[in-house]
Short mmCIF file of C-alpha atoms in Angstrom, two decimals:
data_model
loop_
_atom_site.label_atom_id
_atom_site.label_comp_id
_atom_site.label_asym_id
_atom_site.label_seq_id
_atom_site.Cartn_x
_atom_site.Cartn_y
_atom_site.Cartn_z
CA UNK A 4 87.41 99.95 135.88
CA UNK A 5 87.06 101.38 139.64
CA UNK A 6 84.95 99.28 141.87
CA UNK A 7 82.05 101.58 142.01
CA UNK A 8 81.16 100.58 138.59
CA UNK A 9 80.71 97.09 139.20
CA UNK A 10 77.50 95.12 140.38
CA UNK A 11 75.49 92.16 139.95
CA UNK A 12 75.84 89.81 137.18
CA UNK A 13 80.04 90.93 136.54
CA UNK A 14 81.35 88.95 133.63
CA UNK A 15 83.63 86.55 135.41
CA UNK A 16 87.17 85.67 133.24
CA UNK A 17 89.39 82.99 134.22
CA UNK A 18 92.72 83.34 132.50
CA UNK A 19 96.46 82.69 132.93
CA UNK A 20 98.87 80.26 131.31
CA UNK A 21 98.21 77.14 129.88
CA UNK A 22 98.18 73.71 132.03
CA UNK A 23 96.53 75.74 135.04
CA UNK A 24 93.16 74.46 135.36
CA UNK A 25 91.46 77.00 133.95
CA UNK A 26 88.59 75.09 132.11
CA UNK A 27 88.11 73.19 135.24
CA UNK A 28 87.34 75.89 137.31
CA UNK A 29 85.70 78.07 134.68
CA UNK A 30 83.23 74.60 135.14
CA UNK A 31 83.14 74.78 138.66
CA UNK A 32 82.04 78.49 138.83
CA UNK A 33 79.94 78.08 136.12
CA UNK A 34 78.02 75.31 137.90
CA UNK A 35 78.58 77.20 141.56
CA UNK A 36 77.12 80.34 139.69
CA UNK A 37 74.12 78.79 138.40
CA UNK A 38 70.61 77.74 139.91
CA UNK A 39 71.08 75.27 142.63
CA UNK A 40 75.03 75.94 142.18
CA UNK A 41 77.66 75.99 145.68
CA UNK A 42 77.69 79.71 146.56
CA UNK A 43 75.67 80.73 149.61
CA UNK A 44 73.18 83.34 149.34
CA UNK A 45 73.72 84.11 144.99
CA UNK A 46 71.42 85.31 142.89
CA UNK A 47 70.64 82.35 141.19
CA UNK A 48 71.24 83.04 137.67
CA UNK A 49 72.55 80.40 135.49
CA UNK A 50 75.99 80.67 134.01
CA UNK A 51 77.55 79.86 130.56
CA UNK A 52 80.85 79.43 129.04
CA UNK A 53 82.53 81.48 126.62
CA UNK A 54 85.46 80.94 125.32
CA UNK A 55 88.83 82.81 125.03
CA UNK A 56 91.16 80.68 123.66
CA UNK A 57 91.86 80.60 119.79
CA UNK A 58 92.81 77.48 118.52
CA UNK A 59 89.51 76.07 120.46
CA UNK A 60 87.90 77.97 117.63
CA UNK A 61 88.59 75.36 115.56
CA UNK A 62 86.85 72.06 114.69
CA UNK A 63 88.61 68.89 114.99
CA UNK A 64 91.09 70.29 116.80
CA UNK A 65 90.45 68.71 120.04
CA UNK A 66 93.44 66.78 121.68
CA UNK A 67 96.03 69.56 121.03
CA UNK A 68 93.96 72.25 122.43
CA UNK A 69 92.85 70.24 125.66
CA UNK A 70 89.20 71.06 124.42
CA UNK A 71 86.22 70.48 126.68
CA UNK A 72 84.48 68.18 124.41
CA UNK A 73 80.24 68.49 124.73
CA UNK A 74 80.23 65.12 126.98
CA UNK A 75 82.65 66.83 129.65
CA UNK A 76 80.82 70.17 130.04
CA UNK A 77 78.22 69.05 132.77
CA UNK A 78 74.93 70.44 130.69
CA UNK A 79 76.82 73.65 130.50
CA UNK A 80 76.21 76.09 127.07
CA UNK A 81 79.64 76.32 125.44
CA UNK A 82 80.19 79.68 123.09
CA UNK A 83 82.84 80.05 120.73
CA UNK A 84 83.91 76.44 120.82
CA UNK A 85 84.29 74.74 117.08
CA UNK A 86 82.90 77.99 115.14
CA UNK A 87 85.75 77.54 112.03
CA UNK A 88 87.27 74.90 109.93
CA UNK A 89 91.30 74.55 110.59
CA UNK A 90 91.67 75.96 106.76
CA UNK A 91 90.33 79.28 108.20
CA UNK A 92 92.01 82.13 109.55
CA UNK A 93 91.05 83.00 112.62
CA UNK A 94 90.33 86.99 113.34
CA UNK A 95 90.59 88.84 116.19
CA UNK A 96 88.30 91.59 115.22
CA UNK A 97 85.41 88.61 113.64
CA UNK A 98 86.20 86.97 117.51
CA UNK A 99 85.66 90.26 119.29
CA UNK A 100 81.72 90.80 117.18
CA UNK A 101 80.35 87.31 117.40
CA UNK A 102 81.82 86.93 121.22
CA UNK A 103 80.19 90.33 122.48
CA UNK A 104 77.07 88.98 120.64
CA UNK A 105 77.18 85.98 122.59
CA UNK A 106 77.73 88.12 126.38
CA UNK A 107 74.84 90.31 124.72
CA UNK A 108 72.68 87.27 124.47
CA UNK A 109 73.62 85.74 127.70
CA UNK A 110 72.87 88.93 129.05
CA UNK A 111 69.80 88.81 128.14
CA UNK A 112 68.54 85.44 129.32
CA UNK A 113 69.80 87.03 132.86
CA UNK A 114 72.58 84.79 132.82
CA UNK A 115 76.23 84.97 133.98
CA UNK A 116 78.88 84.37 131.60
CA UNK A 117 82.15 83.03 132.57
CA UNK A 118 85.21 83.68 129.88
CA UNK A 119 87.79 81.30 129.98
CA UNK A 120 90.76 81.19 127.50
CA UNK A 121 94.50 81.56 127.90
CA UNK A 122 95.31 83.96 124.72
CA UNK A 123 95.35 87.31 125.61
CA UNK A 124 94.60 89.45 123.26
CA UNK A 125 91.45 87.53 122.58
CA UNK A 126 90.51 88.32 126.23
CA UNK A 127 91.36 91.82 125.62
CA UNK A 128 89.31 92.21 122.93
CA UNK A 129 86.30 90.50 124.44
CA UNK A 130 86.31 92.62 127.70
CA UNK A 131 88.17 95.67 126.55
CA UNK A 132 87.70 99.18 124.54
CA UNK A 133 89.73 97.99 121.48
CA UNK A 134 88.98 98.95 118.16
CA UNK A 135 90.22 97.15 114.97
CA UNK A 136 90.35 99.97 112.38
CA UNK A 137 90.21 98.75 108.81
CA UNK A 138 92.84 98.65 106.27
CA UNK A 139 93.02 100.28 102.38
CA UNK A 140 95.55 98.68 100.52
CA UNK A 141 95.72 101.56 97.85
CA UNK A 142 96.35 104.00 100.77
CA UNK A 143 98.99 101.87 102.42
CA UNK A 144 100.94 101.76 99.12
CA UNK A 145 100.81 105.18 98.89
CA UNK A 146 101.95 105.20 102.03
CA UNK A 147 104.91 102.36 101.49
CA UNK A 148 105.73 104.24 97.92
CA UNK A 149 106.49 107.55 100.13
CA UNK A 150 108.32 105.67 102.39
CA UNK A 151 111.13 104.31 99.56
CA UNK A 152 110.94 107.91 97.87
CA UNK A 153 111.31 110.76 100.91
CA UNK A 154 112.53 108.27 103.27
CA UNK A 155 111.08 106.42 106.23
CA UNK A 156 112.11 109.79 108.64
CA UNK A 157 110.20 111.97 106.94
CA UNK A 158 107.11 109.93 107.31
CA UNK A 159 108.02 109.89 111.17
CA UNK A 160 108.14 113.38 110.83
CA UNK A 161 104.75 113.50 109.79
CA UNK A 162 103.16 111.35 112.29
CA UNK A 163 105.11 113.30 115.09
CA UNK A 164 103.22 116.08 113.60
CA UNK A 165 100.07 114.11 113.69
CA UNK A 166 100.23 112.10 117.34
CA UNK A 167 103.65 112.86 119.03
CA UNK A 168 102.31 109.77 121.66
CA UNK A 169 102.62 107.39 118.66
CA UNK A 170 105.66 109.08 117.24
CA UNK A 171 108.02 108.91 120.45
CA UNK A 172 106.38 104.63 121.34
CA UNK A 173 107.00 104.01 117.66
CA UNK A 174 110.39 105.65 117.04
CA UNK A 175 111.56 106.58 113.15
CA UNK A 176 113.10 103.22 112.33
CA UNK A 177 110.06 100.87 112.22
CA UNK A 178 109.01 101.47 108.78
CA UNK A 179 106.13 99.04 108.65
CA UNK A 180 104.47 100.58 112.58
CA UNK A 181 104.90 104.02 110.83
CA UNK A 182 102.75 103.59 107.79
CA UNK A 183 100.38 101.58 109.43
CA UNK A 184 100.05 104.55 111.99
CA UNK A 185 99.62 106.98 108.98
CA UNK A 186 97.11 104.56 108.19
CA UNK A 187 94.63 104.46 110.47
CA UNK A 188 94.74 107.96 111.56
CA UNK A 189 94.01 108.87 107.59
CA UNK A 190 91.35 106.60 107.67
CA UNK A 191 89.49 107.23 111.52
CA UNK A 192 90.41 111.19 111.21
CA UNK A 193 91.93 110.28 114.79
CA UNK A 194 95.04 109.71 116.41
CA UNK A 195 96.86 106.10 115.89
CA UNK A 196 96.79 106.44 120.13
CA UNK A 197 93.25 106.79 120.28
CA UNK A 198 92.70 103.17 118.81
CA UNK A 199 95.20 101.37 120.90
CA UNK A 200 93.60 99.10 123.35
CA UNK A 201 93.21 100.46 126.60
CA UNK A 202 92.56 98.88 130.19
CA UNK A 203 89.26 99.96 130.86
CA UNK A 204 86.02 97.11 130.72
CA UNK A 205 83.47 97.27 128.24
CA UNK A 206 80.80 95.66 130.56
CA UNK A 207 81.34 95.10 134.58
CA UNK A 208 83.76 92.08 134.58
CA UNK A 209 86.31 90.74 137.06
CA UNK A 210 89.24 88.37 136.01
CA UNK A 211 90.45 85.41 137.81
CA UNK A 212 94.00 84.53 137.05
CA UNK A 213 95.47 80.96 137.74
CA UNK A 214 98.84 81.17 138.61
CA UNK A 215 101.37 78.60 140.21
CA UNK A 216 105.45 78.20 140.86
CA UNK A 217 107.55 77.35 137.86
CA UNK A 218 108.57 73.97 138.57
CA UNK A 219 104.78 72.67 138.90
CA UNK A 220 103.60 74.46 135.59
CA UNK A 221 106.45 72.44 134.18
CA UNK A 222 105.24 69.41 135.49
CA UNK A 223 101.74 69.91 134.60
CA UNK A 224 102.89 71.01 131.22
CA UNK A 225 105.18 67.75 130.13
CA UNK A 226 101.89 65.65 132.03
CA UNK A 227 99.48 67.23 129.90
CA UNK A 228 101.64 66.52 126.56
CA UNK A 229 102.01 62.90 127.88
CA UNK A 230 98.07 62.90 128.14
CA UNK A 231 97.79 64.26 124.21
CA UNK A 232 100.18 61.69 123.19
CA UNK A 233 98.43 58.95 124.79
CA UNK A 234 95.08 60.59 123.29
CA UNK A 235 96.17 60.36 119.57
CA UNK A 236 97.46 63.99 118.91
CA UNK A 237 99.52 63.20 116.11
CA UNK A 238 96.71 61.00 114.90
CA UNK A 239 94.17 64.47 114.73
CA UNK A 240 96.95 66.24 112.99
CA UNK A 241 97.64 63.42 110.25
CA UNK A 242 93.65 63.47 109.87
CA UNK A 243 93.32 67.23 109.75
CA UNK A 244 96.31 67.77 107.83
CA UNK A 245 96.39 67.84 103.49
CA UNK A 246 98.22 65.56 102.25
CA UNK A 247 101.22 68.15 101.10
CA UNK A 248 101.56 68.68 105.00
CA UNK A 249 101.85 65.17 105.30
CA UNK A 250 98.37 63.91 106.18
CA UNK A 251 95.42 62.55 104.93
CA UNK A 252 92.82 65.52 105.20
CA UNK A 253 91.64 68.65 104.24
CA UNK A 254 94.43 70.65 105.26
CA UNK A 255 94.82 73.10 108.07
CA UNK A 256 95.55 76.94 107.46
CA UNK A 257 98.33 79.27 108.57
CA UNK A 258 96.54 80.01 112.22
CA UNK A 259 96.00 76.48 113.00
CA UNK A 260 99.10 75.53 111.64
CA UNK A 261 101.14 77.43 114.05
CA UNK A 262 99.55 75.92 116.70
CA UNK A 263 101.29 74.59 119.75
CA UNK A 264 101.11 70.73 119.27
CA UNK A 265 100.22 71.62 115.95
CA UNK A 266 102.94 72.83 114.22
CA UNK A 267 105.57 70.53 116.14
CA UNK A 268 103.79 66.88 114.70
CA UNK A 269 103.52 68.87 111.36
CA UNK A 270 106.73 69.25 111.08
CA UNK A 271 107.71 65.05 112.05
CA UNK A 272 104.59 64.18 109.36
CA UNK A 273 106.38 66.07 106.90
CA UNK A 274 109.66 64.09 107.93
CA UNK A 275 111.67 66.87 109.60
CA UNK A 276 111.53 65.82 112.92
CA UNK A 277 111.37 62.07 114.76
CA UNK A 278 108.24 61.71 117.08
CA UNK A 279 109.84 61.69 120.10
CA UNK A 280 111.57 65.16 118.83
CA UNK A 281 108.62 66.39 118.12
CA UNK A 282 106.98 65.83 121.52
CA UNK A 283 110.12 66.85 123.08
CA UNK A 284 109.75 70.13 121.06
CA UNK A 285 105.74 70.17 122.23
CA UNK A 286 107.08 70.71 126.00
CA UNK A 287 109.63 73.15 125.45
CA UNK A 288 107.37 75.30 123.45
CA UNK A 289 104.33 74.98 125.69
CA UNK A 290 106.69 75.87 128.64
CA UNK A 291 107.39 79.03 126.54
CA UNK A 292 103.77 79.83 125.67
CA UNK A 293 103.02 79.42 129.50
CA UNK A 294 105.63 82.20 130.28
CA UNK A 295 104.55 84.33 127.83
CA UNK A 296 100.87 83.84 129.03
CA UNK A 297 102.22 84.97 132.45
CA UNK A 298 103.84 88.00 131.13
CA UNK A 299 100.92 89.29 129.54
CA UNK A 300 98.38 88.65 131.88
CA UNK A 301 100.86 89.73 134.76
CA UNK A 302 100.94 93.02 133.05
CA UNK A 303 97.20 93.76 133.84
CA UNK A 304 96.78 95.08 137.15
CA UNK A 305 93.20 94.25 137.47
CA UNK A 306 94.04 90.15 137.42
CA UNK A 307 92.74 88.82 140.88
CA UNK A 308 95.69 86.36 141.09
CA UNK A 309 94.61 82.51 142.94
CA UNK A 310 96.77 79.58 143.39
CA UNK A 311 95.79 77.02 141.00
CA UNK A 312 96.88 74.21 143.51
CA UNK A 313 94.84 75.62 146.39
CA UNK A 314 91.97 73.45 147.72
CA UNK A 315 90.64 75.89 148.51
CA UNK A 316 90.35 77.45 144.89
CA UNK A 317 86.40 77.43 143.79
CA UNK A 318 85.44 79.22 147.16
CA UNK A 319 88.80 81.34 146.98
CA UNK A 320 87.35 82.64 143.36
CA UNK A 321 83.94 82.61 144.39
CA UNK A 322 84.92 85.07 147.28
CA UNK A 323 86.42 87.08 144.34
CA UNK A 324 83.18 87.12 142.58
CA UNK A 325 80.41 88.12 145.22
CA UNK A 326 83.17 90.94 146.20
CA UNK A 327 82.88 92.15 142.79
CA UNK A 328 79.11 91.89 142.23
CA UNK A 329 78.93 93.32 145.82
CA UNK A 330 81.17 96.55 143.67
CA UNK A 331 83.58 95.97 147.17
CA UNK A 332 86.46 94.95 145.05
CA UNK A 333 89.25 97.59 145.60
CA UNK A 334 91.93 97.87 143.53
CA UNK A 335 94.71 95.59 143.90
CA UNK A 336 97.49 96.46 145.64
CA UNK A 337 101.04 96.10 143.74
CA UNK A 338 101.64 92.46 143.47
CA UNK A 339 105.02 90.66 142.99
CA UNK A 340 106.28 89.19 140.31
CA UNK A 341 104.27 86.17 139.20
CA UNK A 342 105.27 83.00 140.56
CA UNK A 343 105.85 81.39 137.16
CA UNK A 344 107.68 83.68 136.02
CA UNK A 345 110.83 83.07 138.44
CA UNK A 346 113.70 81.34 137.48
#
């Protein structure tokens, strides 16, 4: 989105990896961006949060997630916080309708809303053209049967035929990426390309990323899996968990049970791993979320990267906002390598 097309009221996204800050200062700019809030001279509309992460979706599942529970969120309206059971599948495409509702709606109170979450394709489908074409299973068997009978090449012939962009990023060995391609163009009468998500805002927003060096995003990570521990995290699992997963609840579903945190204490309840394994495993794995959080976020050029240790960080992103409500936000220049990203 160029510059020009922003203005008052942006949608303002903090993102970045996990065990940044990024609730806290999705807070602080909520409460700066609202009446009475920090920033000198603002339109004072009030601000509410809505979230982007997934597995705050979810009831119940508090510790693992590092949810802002209702009696941390200083008065501030929380959307898309404990909208599904743990049994339920979470959807990307269900996320994307009921969180566009809720900017609709804060829209039109006049409010600002602030998006905070660290998974990225939920952002992307929040603030981004995306489209989630449907599926028909009868077609896709067709489609699969074809595939056994002429061979997965011809099929790639076809869809060379059809979108030669898809063809040539797909190549004629990924069998499963081919039909699906044949798929959706059968059943949108348009190219596979044409649905692929593209980096270009739905509604005037501006995203905030949190970034910081490697070695203190691994400290913050094993502190905040101390903090869980010392919360009761494997206590919520063994009371969200069915008893076949080795707990004494309802049971959680395949999405929650891949979980960070999550799966890890799963897998010690069911007797596969010691505690202390487990939380070992915990860190390691949230040190690899984090760097995969980095390199999908680094990929977007239109991140507005901050320290996350600065003390200067609320006014440093509220700078960032009143440039982009101002529309004086020019495009970034090229950027180096994230920080936590180095080795």
């Amino acid at each position: 989105m160029s510059a020009a097309q922003t203005g008052p009221g942006v949608v303002v996204a903090v993102v970045g990896p996990t065990a940044t800050g990024k609730s806290d200062l999705a807070l602080d700019l909520a409460e700066a961006l609202s009446p009475g809030g920090a920033r000198p001279g603002a339109a004072r509309a009030a601000a509410e949060v809505v979230n982007a992460d997934a597995f705050q979706l979810y009831r119940g599942m508090d510790v693992g997630t590092a949810k802002v529970l209702p009696h941390e969120r200083r008065g501030i309206v929380h959307h898309q916080v404990d909208v599904l059971d743990p049994h339920e599948d979470a959807s990307v495409a269900r996320y994307q309708e009921a969180a566009r509702a809720d900017l609709d709606a804060i829209a039109a109170r006049g409010a600002r809303a602030v998006v905070v979450g660290g998974s990225g394709l939920y952002v992307r489908a929040l603030l981004d053209h995306m489209d989630f074409p449907g599926t028909d299973p009868g077609l896709r068997a067709d489609l699969e049967e074809r595939a056994e009978r002429e061979g997965r090449r011809a099929l790639h012939a076809e869809l060379e035929r059809l979108d030669p962009a898809a063809a040539a990023s797909i190549g004629p060995h990924n069998t499963r990426r081919i039909v699906r391609a044949l798929e959706v163009i059968a059943l949108t009468g348009r190219p596979y390309t044409a649905n692929l998500p593209r980096q270009e805002y739905v509604r005037p927003a501006v995203q905030i990323g949190l970034d910081c060096d490697r070695a203190t995003l691994d400290a913050r990570v094993a502190h905040r899996v101390e903090r869980m521990w010392d919360a009761g995290l494997v206590a919520e699992v063994r009371a969200l968990a069915s008893p076949e997963q080795g707990g004494t609840g309802p049971g959680l579903g395949t999405t929650a049970a891949r979980a960070v945190g999550y799966a890890e204490v799963l897998a010690a309840l069911r007797g596969e791993a010691s505690e202390d394994e487990a939380r070992a495993a915990v860190v390691a794995n949230t040190r690899r979320l984090a760097r995969k959080q980095m390199g999908w976020f680094g990929r977007d050029p239109r991140v507005r990267w901050l320290d996350a240790a600065s003390p200067t960080l609320l006014a440093d992103a509220l700078a960032v906002v009143a440039a982009a409500d101002a529309g004086d936000l020019a495009p970034p220049a090229a950027e180096p390598v994230r920080r936590s990203l180095g080795s």
